[in-house]
Every structure is written in C-alpha cells, then in structure tokens.
C-alpha cells in the first residue's frame, strides 16, 4: 500500500512542560515536580502524528533563528517529517507554557513567535498542497494563511481537514474550503453555537466532535450521525491527544478507510498518546494504534 501523502500547515513551538499536583488558580503559586522541554505546536505535533501513523508528511510553517528553532527542526527531522519547506525567520520561535496536573488535565499559554510571520504561501508551498492526498491545518498561525492554504488545496483536489483549535469564530471563505472539520465541544460552541456536530453542517460537509475519553461523534450532510466509543487508558498527560487523533484520522481517511472506521482508529491514537507525558514525545506509532484499536477497553 502506498503511504498517504499528508501536508500539514501549522505552528511549531517549543513546549515548556511542568507537572504539578494541581493547576494554579489566579494569583496562586504551586510547587511543581517534573519539568521537560519538548518540541511541540499543533502543526508540528500533527505532522509527527501523521508520520508515525504511517503517512508521508510535509510540514509548512515557520521557526525562529534562536536555539529553540535549531532544536525544533532537528527533532522534527528525526521524526521523519519532511521539513524542506519549513521557513526560518529571524527572532524567537513559538513557545508554549504548559502545566499538567495529577489527573492529566492541563493549561496552555502559547506565544506565537515566528508562527505569526507565516503569511502568503509561496509557489513551492502551493505545489506541495497540490501533490498531497490530504491537508491538515489548525489555528495557531494567522487565519488568513490557513484560509489561503485550504482554498489552494481544495482547488487542487486535495482533501482538507481543519482542526479548529484554539477556538474562535471562522471566516466563511475558510469553512467553504473545509472537507472535514475536527473540533472539541468548546470549539464547536465557538463556531456553531452548540456543543454538538449537527449545527456545523450548515458550514462544512463533515464534522468530527472529539469527546476525550468518551471517543468522538461523527456527523455529515448525508444524514450519518454516529457516536464512536473511545478507548479506556490510564491518562498521564492529555496535551497532544487531540493532535494524535487528527493526524491519525487524516492518514486513515487518505488511505481510503471508511470515515467512521477512520474515526475509531483515531480514537485509539488519542488514547495511546494520553498514556505518556509530553507532546511530540508521546505521539504513538502505527503499531501502537493498531494494538490499542484491536484490544479491550472501548468506552461503552
């Protein structure tokens, strides 16, 4: 089987991750425990996730000229992602400050850095979109760039997947170019006004609403509405579980799997990711996803 060709348009950040017994309240200082510096950003995470899930993946985005940028590129390269078109801009790379509590819940503050400079697609970047089976994008880069990429991909016949995170209202031009929208309940409410997938079908033809450990809810304009159960695991850190889900979903869909089956496989990817600490370091391999997908532990 030929590998699915995936292009990810998105952010690249250095994640500074601290574990603590509880998330701090406003004005509160909490004594933490384990600390790690881990390459992340939703774009980089989803590119690595898609690669480990079996895709041949290229990343379009921007890193800074600082030490974080050097480390980011080296780690993304080592994961097998094609970074030949990744831009380097003078100044700081994007940074995410992440706190993870004892239950695996987290808070995240992202400073964009070089990601904010990723504007106006080049000819080679447009060509990469046209050569792909599927494009994945998120919202940690300028929304104008996401829109431009989605419109270009749609025009070239490339399937478009938008993970609408972080939550915000979206321009109609972008939604018109999306084939599959992936959102959590907060993001669904920000776009469609409800924590359900059906209202979003007025804007896009297919929606996956992620439900954490409970799995996902798929709906489309053909009348399909299916709850796909999750996989029960002991959660260590949920930071990149959504990115693992989206990367695996895009690969499975590009491989020609029936969409509800692809969503189920993606649920296993998200669960496998949540068993480990960190973002890019926790993203599962195809073998790990297959094993968890076949095994016991599906939520009822």
Short mmCIF file of C-alpha atoms in Angstrom, two decimals:
data_model
loop_
_atom_site.label_atom_id
_atom_site.label_comp_id
_atom_site.label_asym_id
_atom_site.label_seq_id
_atom_site.Cartn_x
_atom_site.Cartn_y
_atom_site.Cartn_z
CA UNK A 1 0.00 0.00 0.00
CA UNK A 2 1.30 3.46 -0.92
CA UNK A 3 1.75 5.80 2.02
CA UNK A 4 -0.82 8.55 2.38
CA UNK A 5 0.64 11.90 1.32
CA UNK A 6 -0.07 14.47 4.02
CA UNK A 7 0.78 18.17 4.15
CA UNK A 8 0.38 19.92 7.50
CA UNK A 9 0.04 23.71 7.53
CA UNK A 10 0.57 24.96 11.04
CA UNK A 11 2.55 26.00 14.07
CA UNK A 12 5.83 24.84 15.55
CA UNK A 13 6.54 25.64 19.21
CA UNK A 14 8.89 24.66 21.98
CA UNK A 15 6.77 23.26 24.81
CA UNK A 16 7.92 24.01 28.36
CA UNK A 17 6.03 21.41 30.40
CA UNK A 18 5.73 21.41 34.21
CA UNK A 19 3.89 18.77 36.24
CA UNK A 20 2.11 19.89 39.40
CA UNK A 21 -0.34 18.29 41.86
CA UNK A 22 -3.00 20.84 40.81
CA UNK A 23 -3.38 23.62 38.26
CA UNK A 24 -2.71 27.03 39.85
CA UNK A 25 -5.60 29.42 40.41
CA UNK A 26 -5.21 33.12 39.51
CA UNK A 27 -2.56 34.64 41.79
CA UNK A 28 -1.56 31.25 43.22
CA UNK A 29 1.91 29.69 43.15
CA UNK A 30 2.01 25.89 43.05
CA UNK A 31 5.15 23.86 43.78
CA UNK A 32 5.70 21.63 40.76
CA UNK A 33 7.57 18.44 40.08
CA UNK A 34 8.88 17.06 36.77
CA UNK A 35 9.86 19.56 34.04
CA UNK A 36 10.59 18.93 30.37
CA UNK A 37 11.40 20.94 27.26
CA UNK A 38 9.68 19.22 24.35
CA UNK A 39 9.18 20.23 20.69
CA UNK A 40 5.51 20.84 20.01
CA UNK A 41 2.99 23.18 18.42
CA UNK A 42 -0.18 21.80 16.87
CA UNK A 43 1.30 21.84 13.37
CA UNK A 44 4.48 20.00 14.30
CA UNK A 45 2.59 17.61 16.57
CA UNK A 46 0.09 16.69 13.87
CA UNK A 47 2.87 16.29 11.28
CA UNK A 48 4.73 13.89 13.58
CA UNK A 49 1.47 12.15 14.48
CA UNK A 50 0.63 11.61 10.82
CA UNK A 51 4.14 10.32 10.10
CA UNK A 52 4.07 7.84 12.98
CA UNK A 53 0.58 6.74 11.89
CA UNK A 54 2.03 5.78 8.51
CA UNK A 55 1.79 8.93 6.38
CA UNK A 56 4.45 10.54 4.20
CA UNK A 57 4.24 14.00 5.72
CA UNK A 58 5.49 17.50 4.90
CA UNK A 59 5.29 20.45 7.29
CA UNK A 60 4.68 24.02 6.15
CA UNK A 61 5.30 26.64 8.81
CA UNK A 62 7.95 28.87 10.41
CA UNK A 63 10.53 28.58 13.18
CA UNK A 64 12.79 31.23 14.70
CA UNK A 65 16.55 31.69 14.37
CA UNK A 66 17.04 31.04 18.10
CA UNK A 67 18.30 27.89 19.84
CA UNK A 68 14.73 26.63 20.16
CA UNK A 69 14.40 26.81 16.36
CA UNK A 70 17.52 24.70 15.83
CA UNK A 71 16.27 22.07 18.25
CA UNK A 72 12.76 22.09 16.79
CA UNK A 73 13.93 21.43 13.24
CA UNK A 74 16.34 18.70 14.33
CA UNK A 75 13.66 16.87 16.32
CA UNK A 76 11.02 17.16 13.59
CA UNK A 77 13.53 15.90 11.01
CA UNK A 78 14.40 12.98 13.30
CA UNK A 79 10.72 12.02 13.45
CA UNK A 80 10.72 11.52 9.68
CA UNK A 81 8.77 14.65 8.70
CA UNK A 82 9.88 16.47 5.52
CA UNK A 83 10.89 19.99 6.64
CA UNK A 84 12.36 21.10 3.32
CA UNK A 85 9.84 23.94 3.07
CA UNK A 86 9.87 24.94 6.75
CA UNK A 87 10.74 28.65 6.94
CA UNK A 88 13.36 30.11 9.30
CA UNK A 89 12.68 33.69 10.43
CA UNK A 90 15.00 35.95 12.41
CA UNK A 91 13.89 36.15 16.04
CA UNK A 92 12.11 33.93 18.53
CA UNK A 93 10.42 30.63 17.86
CA UNK A 94 6.94 29.96 19.18
CA UNK A 95 6.76 28.83 22.81
CA UNK A 96 4.01 27.05 24.78
CA UNK A 97 3.93 27.16 28.58
CA UNK A 98 2.12 24.02 29.77
CA UNK A 99 1.12 22.92 33.26
CA UNK A 100 -0.15 19.36 33.77
CA UNK A 101 -1.93 18.25 36.95
CA UNK A 102 -2.05 14.86 38.65
CA UNK A 103 -5.12 13.82 36.60
CA UNK A 104 -3.51 14.65 33.26
CA UNK A 105 -5.51 17.86 32.74
CA UNK A 106 -3.58 20.87 31.50
CA UNK A 107 -3.49 24.61 30.93
CA UNK A 108 -1.55 26.07 27.99
CA UNK A 109 -0.35 29.57 27.10
CA UNK A 110 1.09 29.94 23.59
CA UNK A 111 3.26 32.83 22.37
CA UNK A 112 3.40 32.64 18.55
CA UNK A 113 6.89 33.96 17.80
CA UNK A 114 7.87 33.00 14.24
CA UNK A 115 4.48 31.39 13.65
CA UNK A 116 2.95 34.85 13.32
CA UNK A 117 5.22 35.55 10.33
CA UNK A 118 3.89 32.61 8.29
CA UNK A 119 1.92 34.51 5.64
CA UNK A 120 1.46 34.48 1.86
CA UNK A 121 2.10 30.97 0.53
CA UNK A 122 4.98 30.54 -1.91
CA UNK A 123 4.85 28.67 -5.20
CA UNK A 124 6.63 25.58 -3.79
CA UNK A 125 4.24 25.53 -0.81
CA UNK A 126 1.24 25.63 -3.13
CA UNK A 127 2.77 22.83 -5.20
CA UNK A 128 3.19 20.71 -2.07
CA UNK A 129 -0.50 21.19 -1.27
CA UNK A 130 -1.48 20.15 -4.79
CA UNK A 131 0.62 16.96 -4.58
CA UNK A 132 -0.90 15.79 -1.29
CA UNK A 133 -3.80 13.42 -0.65
CA UNK A 134 -4.88 15.44 2.38
CA UNK A 135 -4.03 18.75 4.03
CA UNK A 136 -4.31 19.32 7.78
CA UNK A 137 -4.46 22.81 9.29
CA UNK A 138 -5.12 24.36 12.71
CA UNK A 139 -5.45 27.91 14.08
CA UNK A 140 -2.13 28.67 15.80
CA UNK A 141 -0.93 30.56 12.69
CA UNK A 142 -2.64 33.54 11.02
CA UNK A 143 -6.15 32.54 9.95
CA UNK A 144 -5.55 34.28 6.61
CA UNK A 145 -2.79 31.76 5.86
CA UNK A 146 -4.99 28.84 6.89
CA UNK A 147 -7.70 30.15 4.57
CA UNK A 148 -5.28 30.61 1.67
CA UNK A 149 -3.94 27.08 2.13
CA UNK A 150 -7.39 25.49 2.37
CA UNK A 151 -8.63 27.29 -0.74
CA UNK A 152 -5.49 26.31 -2.67
CA UNK A 153 -5.74 22.68 -1.56
CA UNK A 154 -9.45 22.47 -2.43
CA UNK A 155 -8.78 23.96 -5.88
CA UNK A 156 -6.11 21.31 -6.50
CA UNK A 157 -8.40 18.43 -5.47
CA UNK A 158 -6.65 17.79 -2.15
CA UNK A 159 -8.89 16.85 0.79
CA UNK A 160 -8.85 19.45 3.56
CA UNK A 161 -9.02 18.74 7.29
CA UNK A 162 -9.30 21.67 9.70
CA UNK A 163 -8.72 21.15 13.42
CA UNK A 164 -10.32 24.41 14.59
CA UNK A 165 -8.12 24.94 17.64
CA UNK A 166 -7.73 27.19 19.50
CA UNK A 167 -11.44 28.06 19.49
CA UNK A 168 -12.55 31.12 17.54
CA UNK A 169 -15.13 32.27 15.01
CA UNK A 170 -14.05 31.42 11.46
CA UNK A 171 -14.45 33.26 8.15
CA UNK A 172 -16.95 31.81 5.69
CA UNK A 173 -14.26 31.58 3.00
CA UNK A 174 -12.29 29.14 5.15
CA UNK A 175 -15.28 27.00 6.11
CA UNK A 176 -16.33 26.79 2.46
CA UNK A 177 -12.98 25.13 1.67
CA UNK A 178 -13.08 22.54 4.50
CA UNK A 179 -13.97 18.91 3.75
CA UNK A 180 -13.73 17.66 7.35
CA UNK A 181 -13.88 19.78 10.50
CA UNK A 182 -12.41 18.39 13.75
CA UNK A 183 -13.46 20.19 16.94
CA UNK A 184 -13.93 19.58 20.65
CA UNK A 185 -17.06 20.74 22.46
CA UNK A 186 -15.66 24.19 23.27
CA UNK A 187 -14.60 24.76 19.66
CA UNK A 188 -17.95 23.50 18.34
CA UNK A 189 -19.76 26.04 20.53
CA UNK A 190 -17.47 28.87 19.38
CA UNK A 191 -18.21 28.15 15.70
CA UNK A 192 -21.76 26.78 15.68
CA UNK A 193 -23.19 27.92 18.99
CA UNK A 194 -23.80 24.41 20.36
CA UNK A 195 -21.70 21.56 21.74
CA UNK A 196 -22.99 19.25 19.01
CA UNK A 197 -21.79 18.50 15.46
CA UNK A 198 -25.08 18.96 13.58
CA UNK A 199 -25.22 22.81 13.64
CA UNK A 200 -21.79 22.88 12.00
CA UNK A 201 -23.09 21.00 8.96
CA UNK A 202 -24.55 24.27 7.71
CA UNK A 203 -20.93 25.35 7.12
CA UNK A 204 -18.98 22.14 6.34
CA UNK A 205 -19.96 18.75 4.89
CA UNK A 206 -18.42 16.55 7.63
CA UNK A 207 -17.74 17.08 11.33
CA UNK A 208 -15.92 15.09 13.99
CA UNK A 209 -16.62 16.24 17.54
CA UNK A 210 -13.99 14.84 19.91
CA UNK A 211 -15.20 13.80 23.37
CA UNK A 212 -11.96 12.96 25.20
CA UNK A 213 -12.02 9.51 26.83
CA UNK A 214 -15.61 9.01 25.63
CA UNK A 215 -14.49 8.90 21.98
CA UNK A 216 -15.93 11.04 19.19
CA UNK A 217 -19.15 11.96 17.40
CA UNK A 218 -19.18 11.92 13.59
CA UNK A 219 -21.89 13.59 11.50
CA UNK A 220 -22.24 14.52 7.83
CA UNK A 221 -24.70 16.06 5.39
CA UNK A 222 -25.77 12.62 4.13
CA UNK A 223 -27.58 12.10 7.43
CA UNK A 224 -24.96 9.99 9.23
CA UNK A 225 -24.63 10.70 12.96
CA UNK A 226 -22.57 8.14 14.87
CA UNK A 227 -21.07 8.07 18.34
CA UNK A 228 -17.71 6.29 18.16
CA UNK A 229 -16.59 4.91 21.55
CA UNK A 230 -13.22 5.82 23.00
CA UNK A 231 -10.55 3.54 24.40
CA UNK A 232 -10.08 3.43 28.18
CA UNK A 233 -6.50 4.01 29.33
CA UNK A 234 -4.78 5.45 32.38
CA UNK A 235 -4.29 9.11 31.44
CA UNK A 236 -0.88 10.61 32.19
CA UNK A 237 -0.99 13.75 30.00
CA UNK A 238 -3.71 14.74 27.52
CA UNK A 239 -1.67 17.60 25.98
CA UNK A 240 -1.23 16.16 22.46
CA UNK A 241 -4.04 13.59 22.41
CA UNK A 242 -6.10 15.75 20.06
CA UNK A 243 -3.13 16.12 17.72
CA UNK A 244 -2.59 12.35 17.69
CA UNK A 245 -6.29 11.94 16.88
CA UNK A 246 -6.23 14.42 14.00
CA UNK A 247 -3.01 13.12 12.44
CA UNK A 248 -4.19 9.51 12.55
CA UNK A 249 -7.65 10.43 11.25
CA UNK A 250 -6.20 12.23 8.24
CA UNK A 251 -3.92 9.31 7.38
CA UNK A 252 -6.69 6.72 7.71
CA UNK A 253 -9.08 8.81 5.59
CA UNK A 254 -6.41 9.40 2.92
CA UNK A 255 -5.75 5.65 2.82
CA UNK A 256 -9.36 5.12 1.79
CA UNK A 257 -10.80 3.79 5.03
CA UNK A 258 -14.50 4.32 5.61
CA UNK A 259 -14.79 7.53 7.63
CA UNK A 260 -16.40 6.06 10.78
CA UNK A 261 -13.72 3.35 10.86
CA UNK A 262 -11.08 6.07 10.49
CA UNK A 263 -12.59 7.96 13.44
CA UNK A 264 -12.43 4.82 15.59
CA UNK A 265 -8.77 4.30 14.71
CA UNK A 266 -8.09 7.94 15.53
CA UNK A 267 -9.72 7.49 18.95
CA UNK A 268 -7.20 4.73 19.66
CA UNK A 269 -4.39 7.08 18.62
CA UNK A 270 -5.58 9.77 21.02
CA UNK A 271 -5.83 7.28 23.87
CA UNK A 272 -2.37 5.87 23.17
CA UNK A 273 -0.94 9.39 23.27
CA UNK A 274 -2.58 10.20 26.61
CA UNK A 275 -0.67 7.37 28.30
CA UNK A 276 2.63 9.33 28.11
CA UNK A 277 3.97 12.72 29.27
CA UNK A 278 4.69 15.42 26.71
CA UNK A 279 3.56 16.43 23.25
CA UNK A 280 5.65 15.16 20.33
CA UNK A 281 7.35 12.58 22.55
CA UNK A 282 4.02 10.92 23.36
CA UNK A 283 2.63 10.54 19.83
CA UNK A 284 2.02 6.85 19.05
CA UNK A 285 3.33 4.68 16.25
CA UNK A 286 1.05 2.89 13.80
CA UNK A 287 1.72 -0.41 15.59
CA UNK A 288 0.71 1.12 18.94
CA UNK A 289 -2.50 2.50 17.44
CA UNK A 290 -3.34 -0.85 15.83
CA UNK A 291 -2.74 -2.72 19.08
CA UNK A 292 -4.94 -0.42 21.14
CA UNK A 293 -7.61 -0.29 18.46
CA UNK A 294 -7.93 -4.09 18.44
CA UNK A 295 -7.71 -4.60 22.20
CA UNK A 296 -10.23 -4.34 25.04
CA UNK A 297 -11.05 -1.04 26.74
CA UNK A 298 -13.53 0.62 24.39
CA UNK A 299 -15.82 3.01 26.26
CA UNK A 300 -19.45 1.94 26.16
#
